[in-house]
Amino acid sequence: VRSVDHILRNQFGMQEGLADSSKVALPQADGSTKQVHKVQILDPATGTGTFLHGVIDQIHDSFKGNQGLWSSYVSEHLLPRIFGFELLMAPYAVAHLKLGLQLAETGYDFHSDERLRIYLTNTLEEAFDHPDALPYFSAWIAEEAREAGKIKREAPVMVVLGNPPYSGHSANKGEWIAKLLKGVDVMDPRHPKATGNYFEVDGKPLGERNPKWLNDDYVKFIRFAQWRIEQTGHGVLAFISNHGYLDNPTFRGMRQSLMQTFDEIFVLDLHGNSKKRETSPNGSKDENVFDIQQGVAIGLFIKRGGPSDGNAKVHHAHLWGERDSKYAWLSNHEFAETTWTDLASPSPAYLFVPQNQGLWSEYEQGWDMAKVMPVNVLGFQTHRDHFAVDVDESALRDRIRDFRETALSDDEIKTRFEIKDSQGWKVGQARKQLRQDPEWMSRFTRCLYRPFDWRWSYYSSVAMDRPRTELLEHMVGRHNLSLCLMRQTKSNEWQHALVSGTPSPAVYIEIKDGCNQFPLYLYSSREQGHLFGHSDSHEDRHSNLSPEFIANFSTHLKLAFISDGKGDLKKTFGPEDVFAYAYAIFHAPSYRGRYEEFLKTDFPRLPLTSNLALFRRLCVLGQELVGLHLMECPGAAPARFPINGSNAVEKLRYEPGVEGGRVWINGSQYFAGVPEAVWAFHVGGYQVCEKWLKDRKGRTLSFEDLRHYQGIVAALGDTIRLMAEIDQAIETHGGWPLR
């Protein structure tokens, strides 16, 4: 509120800021004019009226020494120009009570024909009928909606402020806001096209398979506020909201649209994102200003009116630390005292966060992996892993047999397997589909469920919500590799690249964000029923490498490309050489550290080299890593399991130093020879050695399980060695940027 007041005073020449009582002539449809207040203020998601309460406090403070003017001012110049919209009855009522009491405490007594202009309405709908209204309330609610509609359409609102709700799975699915997000203003036929389409960037579609986060409620409220200020022609938008829109690649069209509408944008990132596990730059604790996991930011968007000189100037500031320190800083600092960093925010990302532009120019010379391997898809999603996936193949088979058993009712099945109907999946329909499938027994397939953790899955829409067609065609029952990469990660460190030879879930390498699988080879489509459990020749496949990429890399290396397998690396190179090279690059600690800030916001870019000796060496090292991570090649130093016992995983504990590091699985048994670096090694969001055992708590490890865990320890030990060798190879051949 103080920031908006400062902006009005210093950038709009209004000496009284939010208290400004001046009026302007507003043209009417009949050609006449109407005198209206210049500074009209709207909180479109007002809740219990906290922000409007702050506005009234700010204005009242400016009347010190002039309290005798206050009552006349409230009646003539305050009540007519502050507005709030609220969807729910309870906060709507509280807002009236709270603001009414506030004004009473300032000495104002409402006249009988006066009211607060807070309306029960849905900001994001063109018209609104409250779903919970009793019949005798309908006329009153209709009147509320009409009055709110007038403000939406006609009031020259200059300030829109507040804290809109965040909900990725928005219930606000009305036609009006949906069209407005796409740049179509259906409320005003005179302006059928509003500024900017959030689903486009630089005039082209975003190309996102599932841009669902653009339908988050807070995004819709920002779009509404942007539109409302566009209609006025000038003003200030001030929201505290989810900070995801600042750098998420899905929001680049939104960022461009905001830059096209406004002249200046100020972003104060308050961080506190526990999903990203954010910490302060000095390593100390960072906390949210609210009791939520999602980090937040204050956005101040200024449109002065008149001709624009291009995209907005964007300014950014960070605020890190514990909650109380953030509160203190925010209370004691003004807008003008904040140290803002000017951002370039160039196309195509239009980021609202600082970047090292010199390093970005270097990084963007690499190939976007989505353009290297055009066919890629988010990993499968069951939404009922406990039913569709199991460590024990026989247990999964028994479960699916029971699922198709006619003697069991749907309710018995739901209770037995702890599953329930969802919007897109019904137990009864799934059971019917299973019974009608003559090849239902062929749908059992292995999957890489977590790093180094193979399990069995029932790969079918019978058990899964999203099995993913691309994985079904190119990974199930195929001889193939896929590179699993994150589009965006909330982790502090980028360590989010892993190979798979089978389908993997969206949360394969990070529980909070989905990973995409990039299959190396694409197979000719065949009937789904014949895909399971069959080995394939290589005759019906081709590489998933774009012709443009192949041509570019071939020119760099001066080698001819062969369409399958590996080349001799003297005259030829093949798809598996490219895969190994990319895998080595993405595991180079120097690559991860150098480009860390960019790797978190989009698929990684692959730098190419013209140094054939470096390419050959990285192919060898990358191939070794692939073999280790698929556990096709044993590591050099497996862990030991020296004590006989129950083999039950009961309580995990790591004991460093003793016998090279012990991992205790119960009170008497442990794996020995597990170095600290191996125990602490992360792939994506998972600490591998801990995660594999933790997921088996309460189970008894078989001989194969014990040997497998020994192999994981060995593979990770060799991974650490190979990552250092990759860095050494890059340094030996000239370092970064790659020549």
XYZ file of C-alpha atoms in Angstrom:
739
model
C 0.000 0.000 0.000
C 2.849 2.379 0.867
C 4.534 1.523 -2.449
C 1.395 2.354 -4.428
C 1.090 5.631 -2.541
C 4.724 6.459 -3.382
C 4.229 5.613 -7.068
C 1.116 7.786 -7.360
C 2.944 10.727 -5.792
C 6.207 10.421 -7.697
C 5.288 8.908 -11.051
C 1.772 10.259 -11.588
C 2.243 13.684 -10.000
C -0.494 13.181 -7.402
C 0.733 15.019 -4.329
C -1.797 13.322 -2.049
C -1.157 9.812 -3.365
C -3.919 7.380 -2.448
C -5.780 10.215 -0.722
C -6.112 12.117 -4.015
C -9.650 13.460 -4.369
C -9.359 15.047 -7.816
C -11.883 14.253 -10.514
C -11.768 13.889 -14.281
C -14.416 14.053 -16.979
C -15.452 10.613 -18.173
C -17.135 10.485 -21.627
C -20.583 8.854 -21.639
C -22.316 6.875 -24.360
C -24.724 9.760 -25.090
C -21.836 12.172 -25.752
C -21.993 13.911 -22.388
C -19.329 13.723 -19.677
C -19.444 12.664 -16.054
C -17.122 13.826 -13.270
C -15.513 10.801 -11.589
C -12.674 10.348 -9.141
C -9.313 9.956 -10.798
C -7.854 7.463 -8.280
C -10.287 4.570 -7.985
C -9.023 1.535 -6.077
C -10.063 -2.114 -6.441
C -9.121 -5.254 -4.559
C -10.558 -7.983 -6.823
C -10.063 -10.797 -4.284
C -10.631 -8.802 -1.138
C -11.230 -11.612 1.337
C -11.745 -10.011 4.743
C -10.699 -6.594 3.457
C -7.124 -6.493 4.735
C -5.687 -4.494 1.842
C -8.549 -2.001 1.774
C -8.080 -1.657 5.531
C -4.453 -0.757 4.790
C -5.528 1.758 2.161
C -7.888 3.468 4.620
C -5.153 3.554 7.275
C -2.693 5.106 4.804
C -5.209 7.781 3.781
C -6.340 8.492 7.344
C -2.729 9.054 8.435
C -2.480 11.863 5.899
C -5.311 13.733 7.715
C -3.373 14.309 10.932
C -4.075 17.866 11.989
C -7.113 17.973 9.688
C -9.427 15.548 11.481
C -12.244 18.022 11.026
C -12.178 17.330 7.300
C -12.295 13.563 7.696
C -16.032 12.835 7.805
C -16.766 14.979 4.764
C -13.848 13.408 2.929
C -15.004 9.842 3.671
C -18.516 10.528 2.465
C -17.580 12.480 -0.653
C -14.192 11.116 -1.691
C -13.387 7.789 0.006
C -16.474 5.573 -0.055
C -17.277 6.363 -3.723
C -13.873 5.168 -4.977
C -12.696 2.087 -3.047
C -14.062 -1.235 -4.257
C -13.728 -4.863 -3.267
C -14.947 -8.080 -4.919
C -15.352 -11.267 -2.910
C -16.719 -14.663 -3.905
C -17.514 -16.188 -0.492
C -20.168 -15.001 1.905
C -18.211 -15.348 5.168
C -15.177 -13.184 4.277
C -17.511 -10.773 2.483
C -19.420 -10.250 5.728
C -16.223 -9.951 7.780
C -14.829 -7.350 5.356
C -17.927 -5.182 5.843
C -17.696 -5.567 9.598
C -13.941 -4.899 9.765
C -13.949 -1.812 7.538
C -17.110 -0.476 9.138
C -15.521 -0.742 12.594
C -12.317 0.820 11.271
C -14.168 3.865 9.941
C -16.165 4.117 13.157
C -12.909 4.184 15.134
C -11.708 7.088 12.972
C -14.851 9.004 13.957
C -16.954 8.395 10.846
C -20.663 7.594 11.200
C -22.331 5.989 8.162
C -25.399 7.720 6.786
C -28.456 5.559 6.264
C -28.060 5.485 2.477
C -24.313 4.750 2.471
C -22.518 1.455 2.086
C -19.051 0.076 1.567
C -18.572 -0.773 -2.066
C -17.593 -4.373 -1.460
C -19.626 -6.732 -3.605
C -20.378 -10.439 -3.467
C -19.317 -11.484 -6.947
C -16.903 -13.589 -8.965
C -14.276 -11.264 -10.414
C -13.371 -13.783 -13.095
C -16.897 -14.171 -14.475
C -18.727 -11.754 -16.739
C -21.925 -12.460 -14.762
C -22.350 -14.359 -11.549
C -25.027 -16.226 -9.623
C -23.868 -17.382 -6.216
C -24.227 -21.218 -6.063
C -25.020 -21.318 -2.340
C -27.589 -18.520 -2.296
C -30.992 -19.180 -0.816
C -33.886 -18.310 -3.170
C -34.914 -15.189 -1.238
C -31.354 -13.842 -1.565
C -31.316 -14.118 -5.360
C -32.551 -10.594 -6.117
C -30.009 -9.062 -3.746
C -27.187 -11.189 -5.186
C -28.209 -10.254 -8.712
C -28.015 -6.600 -7.706
C -24.538 -7.170 -6.230
C -23.444 -8.755 -9.501
C -24.886 -5.874 -11.540
C -23.088 -3.253 -9.455
C -19.830 -5.185 -9.647
C -20.305 -5.542 -13.402
C -20.589 -1.764 -13.764
C -17.278 -1.332 -11.966
C -15.623 -3.994 -14.148
C -16.885 -2.389 -17.333
C -17.159 1.328 -16.614
C -15.236 2.547 -13.565
C -11.857 4.054 -14.488
C -10.064 1.941 -11.891
C -6.507 3.222 -11.563
C -5.199 1.005 -8.757
C -5.705 -2.759 -8.497
C -4.085 -4.332 -5.463
C -4.293 -7.331 -3.159
C -3.343 -10.960 -2.634
C -5.226 -13.163 -5.125
C -5.715 -16.865 -4.358
C -3.337 -19.499 -5.710
C -4.785 -22.704 -7.078
C -3.123 -24.692 -9.842
C -6.313 -26.707 -10.277
C -8.543 -23.694 -10.691
C -12.290 -24.002 -10.311
C -12.725 -20.707 -12.208
C -13.234 -22.093 -15.691
C -15.560 -19.455 -17.111
C -15.480 -18.515 -20.777
C -14.724 -14.840 -20.198
C -11.467 -15.227 -18.254
C -10.406 -18.161 -20.441
C -10.712 -15.973 -23.533
C -9.043 -13.044 -21.818
C -6.007 -15.222 -21.070
C -5.793 -15.758 -24.824
C -6.011 -12.050 -25.566
C -9.707 -11.878 -26.467
C -11.845 -9.333 -24.603
C -15.399 -10.673 -24.863
C -16.830 -8.085 -22.476
C -16.170 -5.100 -24.717
C -17.047 -5.650 -28.407
C -15.226 -2.421 -29.261
C -11.966 -4.043 -28.168
C -12.183 -7.656 -29.314
C -8.430 -8.069 -28.893
C -6.794 -7.283 -25.558
C -3.028 -6.903 -25.217
C -1.169 -10.150 -25.283
C -1.991 -13.820 -25.367
C -0.522 -15.678 -22.397
C -0.389 -18.830 -24.538
C 1.838 -17.229 -27.183
C 5.310 -15.726 -27.159
C 6.683 -13.559 -29.962
C 3.491 -14.246 -31.904
C 3.945 -18.032 -31.865
C 2.293 -20.708 -29.689
C 4.182 -21.623 -26.531
C 4.485 -25.204 -27.714
C 3.710 -26.522 -24.228
C 1.992 -29.900 -24.105
C 0.173 -29.042 -20.909
C 0.369 -25.354 -19.943
C -2.040 -25.923 -17.041
C -0.229 -23.553 -14.667
C -1.385 -20.654 -16.834
C -4.842 -21.481 -15.504
C -3.810 -20.958 -11.885
C -6.186 -18.565 -10.131
C -3.498 -15.985 -9.368
C -2.585 -15.846 -13.081
C -6.225 -15.198 -13.936
C -6.425 -12.393 -11.380
C -3.259 -10.810 -12.769
C -4.792 -11.041 -16.251
C -8.005 -9.431 -15.016
C -6.101 -6.601 -13.299
C -3.941 -6.048 -16.382
C -7.076 -5.838 -18.541
C -8.812 -3.487 -16.093
C -5.886 -1.034 -16.149
C -5.696 -1.310 -19.939
C -9.318 -0.155 -20.081
C -8.518 2.855 -17.883
C -5.407 3.584 -19.925
C -3.084 4.135 -16.960
C -2.614 2.933 -13.406
C -0.852 0.640 -10.968
C -1.240 -3.108 -10.427
C 0.153 -4.243 -7.057
C -0.194 -7.895 -6.070
C 1.584 -10.206 -3.708
C 1.294 -13.611 -5.335
C 2.913 -16.930 -6.119
C 6.382 -16.152 -7.515
C 6.322 -18.989 -10.063
C 5.520 -16.621 -12.937
C 8.878 -14.863 -12.551
C 10.956 -17.578 -14.224
C 8.839 -20.636 -15.091
C 9.161 -21.213 -18.874
C 5.415 -21.822 -19.188
C 4.843 -18.164 -18.195
C 7.067 -16.508 -20.806
C 4.032 -15.427 -22.864
C 2.477 -13.955 -19.734
C 5.678 -12.064 -18.959
C 5.873 -10.706 -22.497
C 2.231 -9.605 -22.338
C 2.826 -7.766 -19.056
C 5.888 -6.074 -20.523
C 3.837 -4.952 -23.528
C 1.075 -3.488 -21.341
C 3.085 -1.719 -18.654
C 5.870 0.853 -18.806
C 7.723 -0.247 -15.703
C 7.672 -3.396 -13.581
C 9.134 -3.788 -10.083
C 9.409 -7.284 -8.587
C 10.390 -7.902 -4.963
C 10.957 -11.657 -4.658
C 10.220 -12.691 -1.071
C 11.285 -16.310 -1.776
C 10.432 -18.764 1.037
C 9.719 -21.609 -1.373
C 9.965 -24.823 0.642
C 9.147 -26.815 -2.495
C 12.382 -25.499 -4.000
C 14.099 -25.981 -0.642
C 15.271 -22.384 -0.928
C 18.024 -21.183 1.372
C 19.554 -17.725 1.705
C 22.663 -17.063 -0.428
C 24.844 -17.408 2.692
C 23.353 -20.836 3.381
C 21.155 -19.712 6.272
C 17.453 -20.443 6.663
C 14.921 -18.856 4.312
C 11.279 -18.753 5.385
C 7.984 -17.824 3.803
C 6.132 -14.709 4.913
C 2.952 -16.831 4.884
C 2.206 -20.314 6.215
C 2.453 -21.859 2.770
C 5.035 -23.855 0.800
C 4.917 -21.783 -2.376
C 7.304 -18.828 -2.537
C 5.791 -15.390 -3.106
C 6.706 -12.055 -4.651
C 5.397 -8.509 -4.615
C 4.766 -7.277 -8.142
C 4.293 -3.571 -8.917
C 3.253 -2.849 -12.504
C 3.050 0.766 -13.692
C 1.274 2.054 -16.791
C 1.615 5.805 -17.192
C -0.559 6.193 -20.281
C 0.343 7.745 -23.582
C 2.484 6.138 -26.266
C 4.757 3.306 -25.160
C 8.434 3.192 -26.088
C 8.476 -0.601 -26.259
C 8.634 -3.285 -23.606
C 8.526 -2.342 -19.941
C 11.672 -1.702 -17.959
C 11.905 -4.493 -15.400
C 13.485 -4.058 -11.959
C 14.119 -6.798 -9.412
C 15.093 -7.174 -5.755
C 15.549 -10.176 -3.436
C 14.495 -10.534 0.186
C 15.981 -13.573 1.945
C 15.980 -14.736 5.550
C 13.714 -15.817 8.371
C 10.122 -14.653 8.525
C 10.547 -12.142 11.339
C 13.523 -10.513 9.628
C 11.493 -10.175 6.431
C 8.604 -8.608 8.326
C 10.984 -6.151 9.968
C 12.637 -5.230 6.681
C 9.305 -4.727 4.909
C 7.986 -2.601 7.759
C 11.056 -0.357 7.883
C 11.820 0.127 4.190
C 10.110 2.193 1.547
C 9.818 1.662 -2.185
C 12.399 4.358 -2.888
C 14.863 2.840 -0.409
C 14.846 -0.572 -2.072
C 17.927 -1.437 -4.117
C 16.507 -2.488 -7.464
C 18.475 -4.390 -10.124
C 17.606 -3.487 -13.721
C 16.871 -6.543 -15.855
C 17.237 -6.872 -19.613
C 14.506 -9.581 -19.864
C 15.121 -10.385 -23.538
C 13.185 -12.725 -25.840
C 12.274 -15.545 -25.791
C 12.254 -16.103 -22.011
C 11.400 -12.533 -20.851
C 12.559 -13.510 -17.362
C 11.653 -11.443 -14.319
C 14.725 -12.686 -12.420
C 18.379 -11.618 -12.749
C 20.640 -13.498 -15.135
C 24.286 -13.359 -16.059
C 23.701 -12.098 -19.592
C 27.229 -12.847 -20.778
C 27.011 -16.415 -19.550
C 23.479 -16.738 -20.923
C 24.713 -15.736 -24.389
C 27.267 -18.525 -24.125
C 24.764 -21.063 -22.793
C 22.103 -20.361 -25.412
C 24.549 -21.313 -28.163
C 23.881 -24.887 -27.110
C 21.013 -26.938 -28.480
C 17.755 -27.084 -26.549
C 17.245 -30.802 -25.852
C 13.605 -30.514 -26.880
C 14.913 -29.595 -30.362
C 17.645 -32.233 -30.316
C 15.159 -35.016 -29.517
C 11.754 -33.666 -30.624
C 9.723 -36.656 -29.424
C 9.606 -36.492 -25.646
C 6.881 -36.842 -23.095
C 6.274 -36.475 -19.388
C 6.751 -39.796 -17.605
C 3.736 -41.948 -16.848
C 1.357 -41.018 -14.030
C -0.791 -43.627 -12.323
C -2.245 -41.428 -9.527
C -2.496 -44.735 -7.637
C 1.054 -46.095 -7.509
C 0.254 -48.379 -4.581
C -2.134 -50.231 -6.886
C -0.448 -50.034 -10.306
C 3.202 -50.520 -9.282
C 4.890 -53.041 -6.992
C 8.336 -54.281 -6.024
C 6.926 -57.823 -6.111
C 5.723 -59.007 -9.517
C 3.606 -61.826 -8.076
C 1.839 -59.437 -5.688
C 0.972 -57.134 -8.595
C -0.308 -60.056 -10.685
C -2.512 -61.238 -7.808
C -3.873 -57.705 -7.406
C -4.807 -57.383 -11.079
C -6.411 -60.849 -11.078
C -8.545 -59.838 -8.108
C -9.398 -56.574 -9.839
C -11.015 -58.441 -12.743
C -12.700 -61.007 -10.483
C -16.489 -60.843 -10.957
C -17.150 -62.324 -7.502
C -15.868 -59.104 -5.896
C -18.008 -55.965 -5.988
C -16.646 -52.550 -6.903
C -16.998 -51.419 -3.289
C -15.045 -54.452 -2.050
C -12.295 -53.695 -4.575
C -12.115 -50.053 -3.481
C -11.798 -51.057 0.152
C -9.323 -53.871 -0.415
C -6.931 -51.834 -2.562
C -7.627 -48.386 -1.093
C -8.571 -46.882 -4.429
C -11.427 -44.613 -5.427
C -13.106 -43.134 -8.475
C -11.655 -39.945 -9.912
C -12.847 -37.572 -12.598
C -11.191 -39.516 -15.413
C -11.000 -43.022 -13.958
C -13.811 -45.167 -12.590
C -13.262 -48.486 -10.865
C -16.264 -50.116 -12.530
C -15.286 -48.998 -16.027
C -11.653 -50.027 -15.527
C -12.687 -53.504 -14.349
C -14.980 -53.908 -17.345
C -12.165 -52.841 -19.682
C -9.819 -55.350 -18.056
C -12.253 -58.235 -18.439
C -12.765 -57.416 -22.123
C -9.035 -57.407 -22.898
C -7.971 -60.846 -24.204
C -4.306 -59.945 -23.781
C -4.579 -58.502 -20.270
C -1.805 -60.796 -18.998
C 0.713 -59.163 -21.364
C 0.475 -55.709 -19.748
C 2.867 -56.417 -16.900
C 6.164 -54.685 -17.533
C 9.218 -53.546 -15.615
C 9.755 -49.866 -15.047
C 12.481 -47.748 -13.519
C 10.390 -46.307 -10.721
C 13.116 -44.314 -8.960
C 16.883 -44.066 -9.573
C 18.307 -47.624 -9.558
C 14.917 -48.929 -8.425
C 13.282 -51.323 -10.900
C 9.723 -52.367 -10.158
C 6.785 -53.998 -11.894
C 3.869 -52.027 -13.276
C 0.576 -52.820 -14.929
C 1.119 -50.600 -17.940
C -2.428 -49.830 -19.016
C -5.132 -47.214 -18.571
C -6.869 -49.934 -16.559
C -4.515 -49.051 -13.694
C -2.937 -45.753 -14.761
C -4.445 -42.374 -15.526
C -1.703 -41.457 -18.021
C 0.379 -44.356 -19.367
C 1.685 -42.064 -22.177
C 1.379 -43.276 -25.764
C 4.948 -42.274 -26.668
C 6.368 -44.492 -23.929
C 4.065 -47.331 -24.911
C 5.172 -47.191 -28.545
C 8.878 -46.584 -28.085
C 9.883 -47.909 -24.649
C 7.654 -50.841 -23.650
C 9.193 -54.107 -24.841
C 11.773 -52.251 -26.948
C 15.551 -52.168 -27.067
C 15.901 -48.498 -26.329
C 17.382 -45.827 -24.114
C 15.744 -42.693 -22.892
C 17.270 -39.585 -21.388
C 15.174 -38.342 -18.472
C 15.361 -34.575 -17.967
C 13.521 -31.887 -16.049
C 11.857 -28.933 -17.734
C 12.218 -27.006 -14.506
C 13.404 -27.860 -11.031
C 12.912 -26.301 -7.622
C 16.085 -27.890 -6.219
C 19.014 -25.740 -5.188
C 21.411 -27.823 -7.286
C 20.897 -29.167 -10.788
C 21.575 -32.902 -10.785
C 18.586 -33.900 -12.854
C 19.698 -36.128 -15.725
C 19.332 -39.916 -15.670
C 19.090 -42.710 -18.208
C 16.320 -45.279 -18.385
C 15.798 -48.349 -20.521
C 12.132 -48.752 -19.594
C 9.146 -46.464 -18.986
C 9.596 -44.265 -15.918
C 7.100 -42.160 -13.964
C 6.932 -38.385 -14.042
C 8.491 -38.326 -10.563
C 11.392 -40.597 -11.536
C 14.081 -38.098 -10.515
C 12.201 -35.435 -8.535
C 9.073 -35.794 -6.436
C 7.984 -32.152 -6.832
C 8.386 -31.709 -10.578
C 7.759 -33.954 -13.551
C 10.560 -35.277 -15.736
C 10.309 -35.946 -19.447
C 11.597 -39.043 -21.192
C 13.510 -38.480 -24.437
C 13.665 -41.857 -26.235
C 16.770 -42.296 -28.359
C 15.007 -44.435 -30.977
C 11.497 -44.241 -32.386
C 9.827 -47.490 -33.405
C 7.184 -47.987 -36.045
C 3.782 -48.131 -34.361
C 2.269 -51.556 -33.911
C -0.716 -52.945 -32.092
C -0.413 -52.289 -28.380
C -1.101 -55.924 -27.548
C 2.063 -57.030 -29.351
C 4.382 -54.578 -27.622
C 4.659 -56.291 -24.279
C 7.294 -58.889 -23.567
C 8.726 -59.044 -27.088
C 12.218 -58.247 -28.261
C 12.477 -56.275 -31.465
C 14.947 -56.153 -34.289
C 16.450 -52.790 -35.110
C 14.957 -52.735 -38.590
C 11.784 -50.845 -37.654
C 13.385 -47.960 -35.771
C 15.092 -44.659 -36.464
C 16.791 -42.152 -34.221
C 14.903 -39.417 -32.404
C 17.515 -36.824 -33.392
C 16.322 -33.907 -35.476
C 17.816 -33.578 -38.987
C 18.871 -30.000 -38.191
C 20.782 -31.119 -35.120
C 22.442 -34.009 -36.946
C 23.547 -31.701 -39.763
C 24.915 -29.137 -37.318
C 26.851 -31.628 -35.208
C 28.146 -33.447 -38.288
C 29.533 -30.136 -39.539
C 31.190 -29.495 -36.179
C 32.803 -32.930 -36.036
C 33.418 -33.408 -39.777
C 32.034 -36.932 -39.370
C 29.244 -38.666 -41.258
C 26.171 -39.681 -39.271
C 24.931 -43.272 -39.314
C 21.288 -43.851 -38.411
C 21.674 -46.637 -35.832
C 24.083 -47.667 -33.119
C 27.604 -46.281 -32.794
C 30.040 -44.978 -35.363
C 33.769 -45.661 -35.530
C 34.455 -42.054 -34.406
C 37.007 -41.757 -37.183
C 34.702 -41.247 -40.127
C 31.279 -41.799 -38.581
C 29.234 -41.223 -35.444
C 25.818 -42.578 -34.502
C 22.827 -41.926 -32.214
C 24.356 -43.798 -29.284
C 27.514 -41.690 -29.524
C 25.402 -38.541 -29.311
C 23.515 -39.990 -26.334
C 26.752 -40.858 -24.516
C 28.265 -37.435 -25.278
C 25.177 -35.635 -23.949
C 25.089 -37.884 -20.884
C 28.705 -37.047 -20.098
C 28.141 -33.303 -20.555
C 25.089 -33.321 -18.268
C 27.115 -35.133 -15.584
C 30.047 -32.730 -15.733
C 30.190 -30.878 -12.380
C 31.653 -27.868 -14.205
C 28.685 -27.796 -16.618
C 26.191 -28.053 -13.752
C 27.888 -25.327 -11.765
C 28.611 -22.943 -14.641
C 25.058 -22.941 -16.004
C 23.143 -23.691 -12.798
C 20.847 -20.655 -12.901
C 19.729 -21.493 -16.459
C 19.394 -25.246 -15.951
C 16.658 -24.759 -13.359
C 14.302 -22.913 -15.692
C 14.086 -25.052 -18.844
C 15.351 -28.226 -20.458
C 19.163 -28.205 -20.520
C 21.041 -27.029 -23.589
C 23.692 -29.230 -25.137
C 26.900 -27.434 -26.159
C 28.611 -28.900 -29.215
C 32.322 -29.301 -29.770
C 34.465 -29.375 -32.881
C 37.264 -31.043 -30.941
C 37.124 -34.645 -32.097
C 39.472 -35.859 -29.357
C 37.192 -34.382 -26.688
C 34.120 -35.851 -28.365
C 35.676 -39.327 -28.420
C 36.698 -39.130 -24.773
C 33.281 -37.924 -23.626
C 31.594 -40.679 -25.636
C 33.654 -43.266 -23.749
C 32.986 -41.724 -20.343
C 29.285 -41.190 -21.084
C 28.899 -44.788 -22.234
C 30.470 -45.989 -18.992
C 28.008 -43.881 -17.009
C 25.064 -45.268 -18.979
C 26.210 -48.828 -18.276
C 26.618 -48.107 -14.579
C 23.244 -46.392 -14.232
C 21.418 -49.198 -16.009
C 23.492 -51.608 -13.901
C 24.615 -53.430 -17.018
C 28.258 -52.915 -16.029
C 29.268 -53.640 -12.416
C 31.011 -50.974 -10.380
C 34.454 -51.559 -8.966
C 33.775 -51.424 -5.204
C 30.504 -52.982 -4.044
C 29.471 -52.660 -0.438
C 29.866 -55.591 1.956
C 27.080 -57.186 4.020
C 28.979 -58.985 6.784
C 26.376 -59.961 9.407
C 23.792 -62.732 9.118
C 20.305 -61.966 10.395
C 16.691 -61.295 9.475
C 17.520 -58.956 6.522
C 14.525 -56.861 7.587
C 14.640 -53.140 6.879
C 13.575 -51.603 10.172
C 15.514 -48.473 11.085
C 18.000 -46.781 8.780
C 21.134 -45.139 10.118
C 24.383 -44.058 8.529
C 27.583 -44.382 10.514
C 30.534 -42.644 8.851
C 34.167 -43.665 9.264
C 33.709 -47.203 10.570
C 34.537 -49.920 8.004
C 34.510 -47.292 5.282
C 31.005 -46.165 6.270
C 28.135 -48.324 7.522
C 24.485 -48.236 6.478
C 22.455 -49.927 9.204
C 19.154 -51.500 8.152
C 18.198 -52.817 11.610
C 19.747 -53.243 15.058
C 22.309 -55.842 13.996
C 22.814 -55.744 10.212
C 24.497 -53.205 7.987
C 26.192 -52.623 4.665
C 29.871 -51.745 5.082
C 32.146 -49.852 2.702
C 29.713 -47.088 1.868
C 31.738 -43.834 1.692
C 30.067 -40.608 2.841
C 30.149 -39.176 -0.689
C 28.280 -42.241 -1.965
C 25.746 -42.179 0.897
C 25.061 -38.480 0.266
C 24.940 -38.752 -3.555
C 21.772 -37.290 -5.072
C 20.116 -37.920 -8.394
C 17.589 -35.157 -8.796
C 15.672 -34.820 -5.555
C 16.554 -38.274 -4.208
C 19.432 -39.344 -1.983
C 19.784 -42.653 -3.773
C 21.289 -44.944 -1.109
C 18.815 -43.780 1.512
C 15.776 -43.651 -0.796
C 16.116 -47.225 -2.089
C 16.176 -48.663 1.440
C 13.613 -46.240 2.836
C 11.098 -47.399 0.216
C 11.592 -50.972 1.474
C 11.075 -50.252 5.152
C 9.104 -53.112 6.697
C 10.202 -55.561 3.991
C 12.695 -58.403 4.155
C 15.486 -58.060 1.612
C 16.056 -61.089 -0.624
C 19.466 -62.266 -1.823
C 18.843 -60.393 -5.100
C 17.894 -57.248 -3.173
C 21.087 -57.371 -1.121
C 23.243 -57.869 -4.195
C 21.392 -55.082 -5.987
C 22.070 -52.615 -3.175
C 25.743 -53.581 -3.184
C 25.707 -52.815 -6.908
C 24.104 -49.396 -6.344
C 26.908 -48.433 -3.954
C 29.521 -49.560 -6.473
C 27.810 -47.756 -9.349
C 27.608 -44.487 -7.434
C 31.237 -44.725 -6.374
C 32.287 -45.101 -10.010
C 29.863 -42.312 -11.019
C 31.673 -39.889 -8.712
C 35.004 -40.941 -10.243
C 33.745 -40.620 -13.813
C 32.220 -37.185 -13.192
C 35.655 -35.951 -12.106
C 37.211 -37.523 -15.210
C 34.672 -35.775 -17.428
C 35.657 -32.414 -15.938
C 39.317 -33.275 -16.358
C 38.770 -34.169 -20.034
C 36.978 -30.875 -20.690
C 39.723 -28.904 -18.936
C 42.448 -30.762 -20.846
C 40.813 -29.815 -24.143
C 40.418 -26.113 -23.447
C 37.735 -25.851 -20.752
C 34.581 -23.772 -21.010
C 33.102 -22.680 -23.295
C 33.663 -25.775 -25.394
C 35.641 -25.157 -28.542
